[in-house]
XYZ file of C-alpha atoms in Angstrom:
668
model
C 19.378 105.479 -56.937
C 20.279 101.643 -56.507
C 18.087 99.451 -54.509
C 19.235 96.440 -53.260
C 18.011 93.855 -55.718
C 20.016 96.595 -58.531
C 23.293 95.949 -56.437
C 22.883 92.232 -56.087
C 22.063 92.002 -59.509
C 25.543 93.813 -60.226
C 27.178 92.314 -57.593
C 26.461 88.971 -59.458
C 27.397 90.356 -62.800
C 31.162 90.996 -61.153
C 30.954 87.875 -58.901
C 30.090 85.715 -62.407
C 32.911 87.576 -64.455
C 35.366 86.729 -61.443
C 34.882 83.247 -61.783
C 34.680 83.189 -65.165
C 38.157 84.459 -65.458
C 40.212 82.673 -62.508
C 38.498 79.502 -64.423
C 39.729 81.343 -67.525
C 43.441 81.706 -66.124
C 44.016 78.426 -64.686
C 43.526 77.051 -68.279
C 46.041 79.541 -69.243
C 48.624 79.613 -66.425
C 48.329 75.712 -64.885
C 46.930 73.115 -67.339
C 48.794 75.097 -70.337
C 45.717 75.191 -72.330
C 43.921 78.304 -73.025
C 40.227 78.052 -73.600
C 39.462 81.788 -75.680
C 41.840 83.768 -77.774
C 43.706 86.676 -75.710
C 41.215 89.239 -77.318
C 37.934 87.840 -75.616
C 40.000 87.237 -72.427
C 41.206 90.946 -72.645
C 37.350 91.941 -73.413
C 36.102 90.255 -70.556
C 38.696 91.313 -68.513
C 38.253 94.876 -69.225
C 34.921 94.590 -67.998
C 35.055 93.554 -64.877
C 38.591 96.043 -64.319
C 35.811 99.216 -65.269
C 32.621 97.670 -63.732
C 34.805 96.550 -59.505
C 36.234 100.177 -59.863
C 32.717 101.604 -60.977
C 31.313 99.956 -58.034
C 33.730 99.549 -55.363
C 31.562 101.062 -53.139
C 29.060 97.557 -53.519
C 31.757 95.303 -52.058
C 33.737 94.801 -49.711
C 37.776 94.900 -49.476
C 38.383 90.907 -48.267
C 35.234 90.455 -51.219
C 37.425 91.430 -53.741
C 41.631 90.827 -52.819
C 40.913 87.413 -54.816
C 39.917 89.067 -57.830
C 42.132 87.915 -60.759
C 42.426 91.740 -61.553
C 44.420 92.161 -58.188
C 46.384 88.947 -58.017
C 48.203 86.496 -60.361
C 45.994 83.104 -60.644
C 48.722 80.695 -61.748
C 49.882 77.823 -59.454
C 53.176 76.054 -58.811
C 53.332 72.366 -60.090
C 53.622 69.766 -58.039
C 55.242 67.607 -60.534
C 57.927 70.235 -59.881
C 60.075 71.039 -56.841
C 58.430 74.683 -54.660
C 60.928 76.845 -54.772
C 60.250 80.328 -53.432
C 61.223 83.607 -55.059
C 63.702 85.778 -53.533
C 62.157 89.249 -54.907
C 58.022 88.479 -55.897
C 58.053 87.582 -60.010
C 54.935 90.112 -60.774
C 53.072 90.296 -63.710
C 52.733 94.160 -66.002
C 48.889 96.083 -65.282
C 47.886 96.483 -69.039
C 46.763 100.121 -70.735
C 45.249 99.847 -74.452
C 44.952 103.328 -74.737
C 47.577 106.480 -74.792
C 45.377 108.003 -72.517
C 46.157 105.073 -70.222
C 49.797 105.183 -70.615
C 50.005 109.145 -69.840
C 48.501 108.169 -66.128
C 51.043 106.200 -65.806
C 53.761 108.751 -66.661
C 51.147 110.775 -64.500
C 52.291 108.751 -61.700
C 56.211 108.795 -62.530
C 55.985 112.661 -62.542
C 55.012 112.166 -58.184
C 58.200 110.705 -57.361
C 60.614 112.991 -60.190
C 60.722 115.554 -62.824
C 64.002 113.605 -64.401
C 63.001 110.615 -66.017
C 63.022 108.034 -69.218
C 61.793 104.981 -70.923
C 62.584 101.945 -71.940
C 60.172 99.878 -74.629
C 60.866 96.657 -75.501
C 58.250 93.469 -76.861
C 55.748 92.175 -74.677
C 57.034 88.233 -75.234
C 54.494 85.875 -75.260
C 55.640 83.311 -73.651
C 56.898 81.368 -69.990
C 58.161 83.839 -67.593
C 61.148 82.381 -66.249
C 64.239 83.409 -63.439
C 67.750 82.012 -63.937
C 70.181 82.245 -60.850
C 74.147 82.592 -61.401
C 76.246 81.749 -59.077
C 80.142 82.407 -59.507
C 79.594 82.485 -63.027
C 77.155 78.976 -63.297
C 74.186 78.630 -63.776
C 72.665 76.479 -60.445
C 69.110 77.361 -60.827
C 66.442 78.035 -62.965
C 61.896 78.559 -61.949
C 58.977 79.143 -63.788
C 56.663 82.785 -62.195
C 53.783 80.568 -60.494
C 51.944 82.835 -58.427
C 54.014 84.577 -58.058
C 56.150 84.423 -55.306
C 56.628 80.587 -54.776
C 57.621 78.758 -59.085
C 58.481 75.778 -59.793
C 62.415 74.406 -60.331
C 63.075 73.329 -63.750
C 66.336 73.529 -63.869
C 66.755 70.400 -65.411
C 65.655 71.940 -67.851
C 66.246 74.957 -69.015
C 69.679 73.718 -69.085
C 69.092 71.995 -72.072
C 68.365 75.647 -73.600
C 71.384 75.829 -76.227
C 70.347 80.033 -76.106
C 70.984 79.829 -71.659
C 74.597 80.705 -71.700
C 75.489 78.249 -68.189
C 78.452 79.678 -67.237
C 79.212 83.765 -67.732
C 81.996 85.820 -67.374
C 80.113 87.615 -64.317
C 81.382 85.985 -61.243
C 78.771 87.676 -58.659
C 75.880 85.977 -57.437
C 73.198 87.439 -60.844
C 69.326 86.900 -60.727
C 67.684 86.886 -63.712
C 64.728 86.740 -65.431
C 62.882 86.702 -69.100
C 60.791 84.731 -70.940
C 61.082 81.117 -72.759
C 58.965 81.058 -76.292
C 58.668 79.157 -78.486
C 60.152 81.076 -82.539
C 56.794 80.564 -85.176
C 59.183 78.995 -87.415
C 60.227 76.317 -84.883
C 56.090 76.332 -83.957
C 55.085 74.870 -87.620
C 57.315 72.030 -87.721
C 56.607 70.642 -84.803
C 53.039 70.993 -85.391
C 53.549 69.026 -88.893
C 56.004 66.713 -87.610
C 52.631 65.828 -84.611
C 50.775 65.603 -87.650
C 52.731 63.213 -89.427
C 52.882 61.377 -86.203
C 49.356 61.111 -85.830
C 48.938 63.406 -82.712
C 47.586 66.172 -81.830
C 48.877 70.085 -82.702
C 48.849 72.802 -80.245
C 46.948 75.415 -79.969
C 50.179 78.188 -80.609
C 53.868 78.804 -79.966
C 52.819 80.400 -75.931
C 51.276 76.993 -74.643
C 53.855 74.657 -77.254
C 56.756 76.527 -74.831
C 54.978 76.322 -71.440
C 54.194 72.696 -71.817
C 57.344 72.129 -73.411
C 59.113 73.762 -70.281
C 56.588 71.404 -68.209
C 57.908 68.485 -70.241
C 59.400 65.520 -66.614
C 62.284 64.265 -70.531
C 64.449 67.561 -70.822
C 65.483 65.467 -74.203
C 62.188 66.858 -75.406
C 63.139 70.706 -74.133
C 66.363 69.893 -76.416
C 64.493 68.515 -79.477
C 62.065 71.223 -79.315
C 65.038 73.979 -79.470
C 62.852 76.706 -77.768
C 64.388 79.961 -76.750
C 64.764 82.980 -74.216
C 64.535 86.443 -74.048
C 66.041 87.500 -70.952
C 65.446 91.523 -70.241
C 65.136 92.120 -66.678
C 68.366 91.797 -63.598
C 66.874 91.461 -60.069
C 68.567 94.197 -57.728
C 70.210 96.171 -60.582
C 71.995 98.547 -58.206
C 74.070 96.008 -56.652
C 75.496 95.243 -60.152
C 75.324 98.857 -60.284
C 73.367 99.255 -63.096
C 71.362 102.803 -63.357
C 68.498 101.739 -66.941
C 66.841 99.798 -68.089
C 69.254 100.797 -71.329
C 72.831 99.269 -68.824
C 70.742 96.720 -68.280
C 69.609 95.768 -71.436
C 73.456 95.901 -72.029
C 74.887 94.040 -69.494
C 72.164 91.356 -70.222
C 73.746 91.210 -73.825
C 77.427 91.437 -72.855
C 77.513 88.591 -70.950
C 75.628 86.595 -73.692
C 72.106 86.728 -72.266
C 69.727 86.320 -75.816
C 67.756 90.068 -75.723
C 64.453 90.973 -78.078
C 66.821 93.584 -80.608
C 63.271 95.534 -81.386
C 64.333 97.775 -77.999
C 63.967 101.744 -78.530
C 64.662 104.209 -75.441
C 62.664 106.503 -75.294
C 61.473 110.656 -73.377
C 58.497 111.512 -74.321
C 54.473 110.161 -74.656
C 55.183 111.547 -78.325
C 57.760 109.330 -78.942
C 56.599 105.726 -76.952
C 53.250 106.496 -79.701
C 55.748 106.028 -82.664
C 56.780 103.293 -81.655
C 53.681 101.430 -80.314
C 52.432 102.751 -84.042
C 55.437 101.336 -85.973
C 55.722 97.758 -84.120
C 52.331 97.449 -85.000
C 54.222 96.456 -88.422
C 56.730 95.202 -87.416
C 55.581 92.567 -84.606
C 54.385 90.576 -88.057
C 57.698 89.556 -89.720
C 59.825 89.448 -86.110
C 59.840 85.096 -86.292
C 58.172 85.173 -82.360
C 55.322 85.935 -80.341
C 54.482 89.206 -79.345
C 51.039 90.274 -77.154
C 51.863 93.961 -76.709
C 54.784 96.044 -75.778
C 56.467 97.087 -72.598
C 56.693 100.576 -71.292
C 59.732 101.106 -68.330
C 60.139 103.000 -66.756
C 64.520 103.530 -67.151
C 65.783 105.254 -64.632
C 66.282 102.212 -61.746
C 66.617 104.019 -58.725
C 62.776 105.259 -58.800
C 61.342 101.336 -58.523
C 61.436 100.256 -55.077
C 60.111 104.020 -54.406
C 57.622 104.619 -57.413
C 56.058 101.008 -55.369
C 53.677 98.106 -56.975
C 50.600 95.895 -55.843
C 49.985 92.129 -54.998
C 50.025 91.790 -58.390
C 51.848 94.987 -61.090
C 54.794 97.250 -60.013
C 54.417 101.312 -61.305
C 57.358 101.187 -62.739
C 56.628 99.370 -66.308
C 52.972 98.662 -68.114
C 52.301 96.991 -70.458
C 50.257 98.404 -73.805
C 48.159 95.684 -75.558
C 46.587 96.806 -78.689
C 42.410 97.321 -78.845
C 41.622 93.551 -79.106
C 39.217 94.405 -82.925
C 37.031 91.874 -81.850
C 32.735 92.778 -82.207
C 30.092 90.586 -81.045
C 26.947 89.452 -83.394
C 25.441 86.440 -84.631
C 25.647 83.072 -87.074
C 22.802 83.546 -89.462
C 24.188 80.928 -91.631
C 27.328 77.534 -91.491
C 28.191 76.338 -94.641
C 31.868 74.412 -96.402
C 33.284 75.374 -99.271
C 36.028 73.181 -101.007
C 39.971 75.228 -102.315
C 41.855 73.406 -105.266
C 43.819 70.798 -102.634
C 40.531 69.288 -102.392
C 40.769 71.023 -98.856
C 37.013 71.688 -96.935
C 36.960 74.838 -94.457
C 33.925 75.525 -92.493
C 32.721 79.578 -92.982
C 29.388 81.266 -91.466
C 27.523 83.976 -92.384
C 26.733 86.518 -89.871
C 24.083 88.950 -88.970
C 26.114 92.015 -90.684
C 29.019 93.826 -87.731
C 31.748 96.391 -88.604
C 35.095 95.949 -87.636
C 38.152 97.901 -88.016
C 36.109 100.014 -90.510
C 34.850 97.854 -92.728
C 31.177 96.486 -92.800
C 31.890 92.272 -92.468
C 28.641 89.962 -93.201
C 31.023 86.630 -93.121
C 34.559 85.076 -91.136
C 35.683 81.281 -91.618
C 35.242 78.309 -89.095
C 38.268 76.622 -90.324
C 37.477 73.078 -89.826
C 34.988 70.951 -88.536
C 36.948 70.180 -85.492
C 37.546 74.046 -84.372
C 33.670 74.061 -84.045
C 33.459 70.937 -82.344
C 35.573 73.117 -79.129
C 34.187 75.938 -79.777
C 31.007 74.078 -79.365
C 29.298 76.569 -82.403
C 26.436 76.591 -84.663
C 23.891 78.412 -86.456
C 22.563 81.322 -84.179
C 24.849 81.569 -81.835
C 26.002 84.828 -80.324
C 29.673 85.406 -81.075
C 32.857 87.018 -80.841
C 35.335 87.973 -84.350
C 37.720 89.092 -85.501
C 40.195 89.772 -87.863
C 42.762 87.811 -88.271
C 45.849 89.403 -89.389
C 43.626 92.219 -89.839
C 42.218 90.802 -92.561
C 40.702 87.596 -92.145
C 37.153 87.524 -90.685
C 37.296 84.278 -88.057
C 34.974 83.601 -85.459
C 36.751 82.674 -82.155
C 34.397 81.952 -79.841
C 31.129 82.425 -78.079
C 29.510 84.930 -75.617
C 27.981 82.905 -73.398
C 29.015 79.730 -72.979
C 26.371 76.537 -73.894
C 26.120 73.742 -70.609
C 25.501 70.864 -73.368
C 27.544 69.729 -76.909
C 25.126 71.984 -79.662
C 27.643 72.563 -82.446
C 26.541 72.574 -86.224
C 27.331 68.754 -87.570
C 30.448 67.609 -89.841
C 29.142 67.819 -93.341
C 29.342 64.509 -94.852
C 29.192 65.401 -99.243
C 31.007 67.758 -101.266
C 28.503 70.311 -101.531
C 29.813 70.570 -105.339
C 30.245 67.664 -106.834
C 28.455 64.958 -103.586
C 30.962 62.688 -103.730
C 31.518 61.462 -99.791
C 34.180 63.690 -98.244
C 37.748 61.795 -96.617
C 39.705 62.385 -93.144
C 43.473 63.546 -93.240
C 45.072 60.806 -91.600
C 44.747 62.948 -88.366
C 40.875 63.291 -88.768
C 41.442 67.100 -88.224
C 40.293 68.332 -91.560
C 38.399 67.137 -94.644
C 38.262 67.092 -98.470
C 36.717 65.883 -101.199
C 39.020 63.495 -103.650
C 37.427 63.974 -106.542
C 39.978 65.552 -108.211
C 37.144 66.504 -111.706
C 35.360 68.114 -108.311
C 33.882 71.651 -110.439
C 34.588 73.716 -107.697
C 38.188 71.748 -107.215
C 39.043 72.692 -111.237
C 37.418 76.462 -110.584
C 40.100 77.068 -107.394
C 42.728 75.571 -109.752
C 41.961 78.189 -112.324
C 41.928 81.124 -109.960
C 44.880 80.543 -108.596
C 46.695 79.859 -111.910
C 45.685 82.982 -113.022
C 46.912 84.767 -109.659
C 49.532 87.224 -108.375
C 50.827 83.143 -106.753
C 50.607 81.502 -110.226
C 50.104 83.562 -113.592
C 50.218 86.953 -112.545
C 47.647 86.941 -115.321
C 45.942 90.727 -113.784
C 42.814 90.922 -116.366
C 41.298 87.447 -115.812
C 40.740 87.901 -111.923
C 37.351 85.388 -110.546
C 34.758 87.331 -111.759
C 36.263 87.318 -115.225
C 37.209 82.947 -115.051
C 33.731 82.693 -113.260
C 31.842 84.061 -116.617
C 34.146 82.664 -118.447
C 33.033 78.660 -116.543
C 29.087 79.914 -116.734
C 29.891 80.673 -120.695
C 32.033 77.537 -121.450
C 35.088 78.792 -122.333
C 37.561 78.180 -119.940
C 37.814 74.919 -118.264
C 41.403 73.652 -117.939
C 44.372 76.368 -117.682
C 44.746 75.565 -122.104
C 41.456 76.877 -121.850
C 43.203 79.977 -121.040
C 45.683 80.133 -123.495
C 43.334 79.310 -126.073
C 40.780 81.746 -125.290
C 42.714 83.950 -128.332
C 40.528 81.896 -131.073
C 37.433 82.404 -129.298
C 37.389 86.320 -129.595
C 34.236 86.381 -131.656
C 32.597 84.251 -128.530
C 34.526 86.965 -125.959
C 32.295 89.805 -127.859
C 29.083 88.046 -127.246
C 29.449 87.929 -123.514
C 28.169 91.350 -121.223
C 30.772 93.603 -120.124
C 33.191 92.628 -122.342
C 33.946 94.863 -125.219
C 36.409 95.238 -127.869
C 39.633 97.304 -125.547
C 38.230 94.428 -122.391
C 39.499 91.464 -124.995
C 42.721 92.588 -125.982
C 43.468 93.953 -122.211
C 42.716 89.765 -122.006
C 44.752 88.564 -124.308
C 47.827 90.742 -123.918
C 48.250 89.941 -120.196
C 47.945 86.130 -121.560
C 50.391 86.200 -123.950
C 52.594 87.911 -122.400
C 52.865 85.005 -119.962
C 55.904 83.765 -122.365
C 58.355 86.065 -120.316
C 57.319 85.541 -116.668
C 59.896 83.085 -114.860
C 59.947 79.649 -114.260
C 58.830 79.918 -111.010
C 55.642 81.256 -111.449
C 54.378 78.857 -114.121
C 55.297 76.420 -110.910
C 53.358 77.720 -108.924
C 50.650 78.575 -111.180
C 50.394 74.320 -111.755
C 48.970 74.054 -108.137
C 51.739 70.974 -107.538
C 50.435 70.256 -103.518
C 52.835 71.350 -100.721
C 54.381 73.679 -103.309
C 54.896 77.184 -103.440
C 56.082 80.149 -104.550
C 59.493 80.180 -102.183
C 59.753 75.817 -103.551
C 58.871 76.150 -106.725
C 61.792 78.899 -107.622
C 63.713 76.205 -105.754
C 62.828 73.631 -108.381
C 63.294 76.060 -111.255
C 66.606 77.001 -110.936
C 67.173 73.175 -110.750
C 65.101 72.148 -114.137
C 66.093 75.612 -115.776
C 62.931 74.966 -118.031
C 59.673 73.467 -118.199
C 59.764 71.238 -120.622
C 62.284 69.313 -117.902
C 59.762 69.389 -115.514
C 58.646 66.334 -116.549
C 61.961 64.279 -116.126
C 63.596 65.707 -114.066
C 65.123 63.327 -111.565
C 63.858 64.798 -108.215
C 64.394 61.967 -105.902
C 68.193 63.782 -106.590
C 67.434 67.120 -104.067
C 66.792 64.528 -101.181
C 69.688 66.208 -99.436
C 68.488 69.791 -99.706
C 67.718 71.888 -95.957
C 64.152 72.018 -95.695
C 63.487 69.160 -98.641
C 62.018 66.033 -97.880
C 60.445 62.607 -98.802
C 56.994 64.472 -98.960
C 57.626 67.261 -101.807
C 59.972 65.065 -103.791
C 57.308 62.377 -103.494
C 54.543 64.541 -103.870
C 55.692 65.836 -107.210
C 56.884 63.166 -108.832
C 53.717 62.339 -108.053
C 52.070 64.986 -109.191
C 54.546 64.898 -112.402
C 53.319 60.094 -113.328
C 50.295 61.077 -113.582
C 48.301 61.381 -117.547
C 46.072 64.455 -117.243
C 49.153 67.155 -115.816
C 52.170 65.016 -117.893
C 49.716 65.575 -121.324
C 48.779 69.271 -119.495
C 52.598 70.365 -119.254
C 52.583 68.949 -122.617
C 50.341 71.092 -124.122
C 51.155 74.191 -122.179
C 54.378 73.543 -123.821
C 53.277 73.063 -127.830
C 51.565 76.516 -126.783
C 54.323 78.035 -126.477
C 54.903 78.868 -123.318
C 57.874 76.206 -122.193
C 58.561 79.722 -119.734
C 62.375 79.653 -118.394
C 64.375 80.094 -114.721
C 65.109 84.099 -114.410
C 68.381 82.353 -112.716
C 69.781 80.309 -115.446
C 72.173 83.390 -116.872
C 74.018 83.675 -113.365
C 76.530 81.439 -112.316
C 76.268 78.258 -110.118
C 79.035 79.903 -107.790
C 76.224 79.590 -104.822
C 74.975 75.807 -105.502
C 73.972 73.470 -103.359
C 74.740 76.294 -100.694
C 72.322 77.258 -97.662
C 72.566 80.362 -96.712
C 70.672 82.129 -93.774
C 70.761 85.991 -92.923
C 70.463 88.072 -90.437
C 71.195 91.348 -88.655
C 71.184 95.048 -90.348
C 72.806 94.711 -93.479
C 73.832 97.656 -95.800
C 70.944 96.532 -98.137
C 67.108 94.919 -97.976
C 66.791 91.813 -96.514
C 64.736 90.574 -100.063
C 68.043 92.080 -102.080
C 70.815 89.660 -100.503
C 67.917 86.178 -101.205
C 68.297 87.580 -104.589
C 71.223 87.857 -105.121
C 72.243 84.082 -103.547
C 69.583 82.359 -105.142
C 70.302 84.597 -108.739
C 73.894 82.679 -108.458
C 72.003 78.770 -107.476
C 72.278 79.268 -103.414
C 69.573 78.204 -101.387
C 67.910 80.548 -98.509
C 66.401 79.464 -95.223
C 64.406 81.391 -92.145
C 66.984 79.124 -89.772
C 69.553 77.552 -88.372
C 69.843 73.615 -88.690
C 73.350 71.661 -88.820
C 72.849 71.609 -92.704
C 72.825 75.337 -92.641
C 76.672 76.421 -95.078
C 76.502 79.720 -94.061
C 75.120 82.904 -92.242
C 75.144 86.112 -93.813
C 75.279 88.269 -90.358
C 75.139 91.903 -90.158
C 74.409 94.401 -87.245
C 72.128 93.395 -84.162
C 72.040 89.890 -85.295
C 71.041 87.699 -82.437
C 70.248 85.135 -81.260
C 70.922 83.094 -84.357
C 74.967 84.558 -84.811
C 74.989 82.553 -81.065
C 73.243 79.292 -82.479
C 75.787 79.742 -85.584
C 78.226 80.040 -83.817
C 77.869 76.940 -81.511
C 77.114 74.281 -85.171
C 80.196 75.929 -86.321
C 78.595 77.185 -89.337
C 80.201 80.290 -91.348
C 79.615 83.241 -90.565
C 80.003 86.106 -93.884
C 80.035 88.888 -94.346
C 78.140 91.201 -97.437
C 81.335 91.511 -98.217
C 82.701 87.724 -97.784
C 79.348 86.637 -100.103
C 80.117 90.198 -102.861
C 83.334 88.160 -103.588
C 82.534 84.722 -103.129
C 80.395 85.678 -106.279
C 82.866 87.295 -107.416
C 81.602 90.983 -107.513
């Protein structure tokens, strides 16, 4: 039996949770500035939902009806004209387990035994409704609070992916999600950084903030995208299933996601969820789950809805991979470029099957924004399921109490310098022992020369015993065999394997060496491009890199970075010494044709071979591969289900080729 004190304590906990989540909703929906990551929101939202269900008898219906679990906490902005929706734009109920999906299915079984499902990604963007009359776009409205939204027509017409006219002449309302492609988001943040402006937190924020700009020209510049997935009143358009609806939208030129599937059973749904968990890491837009819809439209009205959710669809969200622990210590490390990263030593906690004792805190601004300090109770997750990351405080602090900025390099004690944006710190001492150590580790890593016997452990051992201090020392280890034999763990066989793997670097492609040299801004992809131009390592020091300025994705910053690096006397001598030791590596594509030289390609759709096959084929014949379409793109290699890239290529009059066309171009 609960005492009055217990009941009041539970009521207070629930009211406090409701207030906290409502504040988060306001920041997310109305201010386009989320205060917490989705994972923390989901943990607290699920906690509130469970408490409300368990203790519903402690509350009146009136007290619960305004809970964020029962209504959409979004408002229409005063900056735009407010428009009432013809039909409410509802949100979706969430499921985190197959059991919850089974309950969703069981509810459908109460209405009919003849049903199937249509599954698609849950796009992380801003909901939009677009109305057409006589085939012309006449109005676009945001979701707002689900009843009333904002008229953003002037902005939506600036989006190249949205058709302004369609062949279908009946009155039509379609709904979907506006988003910013991950590649476009990265370009936008790079530009903002160069302009000394604050970077945007994530693609969803960027999309929502952009669509609500009063200057519609910004919409055009930022290249917003959209997926449409719903036709209002589908039966009036003779659409009987969600699968037919998808085809209808595609037929009339609306952008649709291609990661869709028809399903009949819970097992089919489970398979899609399992497969999409990996697939979503490869697509160029952010998703926050999977949407499972009843395929048969005729049952939608019978199933009904709550004030917030329809009962014909549910959103599956992957279980938040989040745990709680305490920060024991905060400290800074320095990478091979001199970039400072802040880290946390944690009370050990198990997450995703492994014990985690350390996590990244990114930079000082991240610590400041989250108000983090030692001894704080925090949420952590595995970013990309690999790197543990602190993502927020369990309980907010009323006062500012964050860890203080590190002013001096913890390794060489030189004063750290801030970047132009003030978001990063760097150790500018080229001879900093940690920078040199990190460069050696990178030199031997998979992204470098891939010397698999020279891992971090062996590099640290050789550094400690003064056997290496720079890359040349690695190539000269063959002259220090007796010194190596004196080390613990180093037997004849181990040493022989190390020396063989180092000598085998003579057979590595040139781009591996270019990437290994740690030239700022030159990763593996650009190293391949540079290698295709200079052909051999000895040309690195005398090649005229300024002539590359007209290439897509090669700008002043990259060219100046290369020129600055090769102008440094230490770097010049390093390259010359590597060549003199017999490591004048050649471009692996040197013997292949230059038939595609200076031509840029984008690849999309399903082809007869894996995408990597065509990338390699194009690069081997002198061509360039890019991830996104622009006016500088020469060719779009398009397979089946080509999608939005095909539409954009058509609008920009870019030549579209098949794989057969490509083979003809290179004489195969």
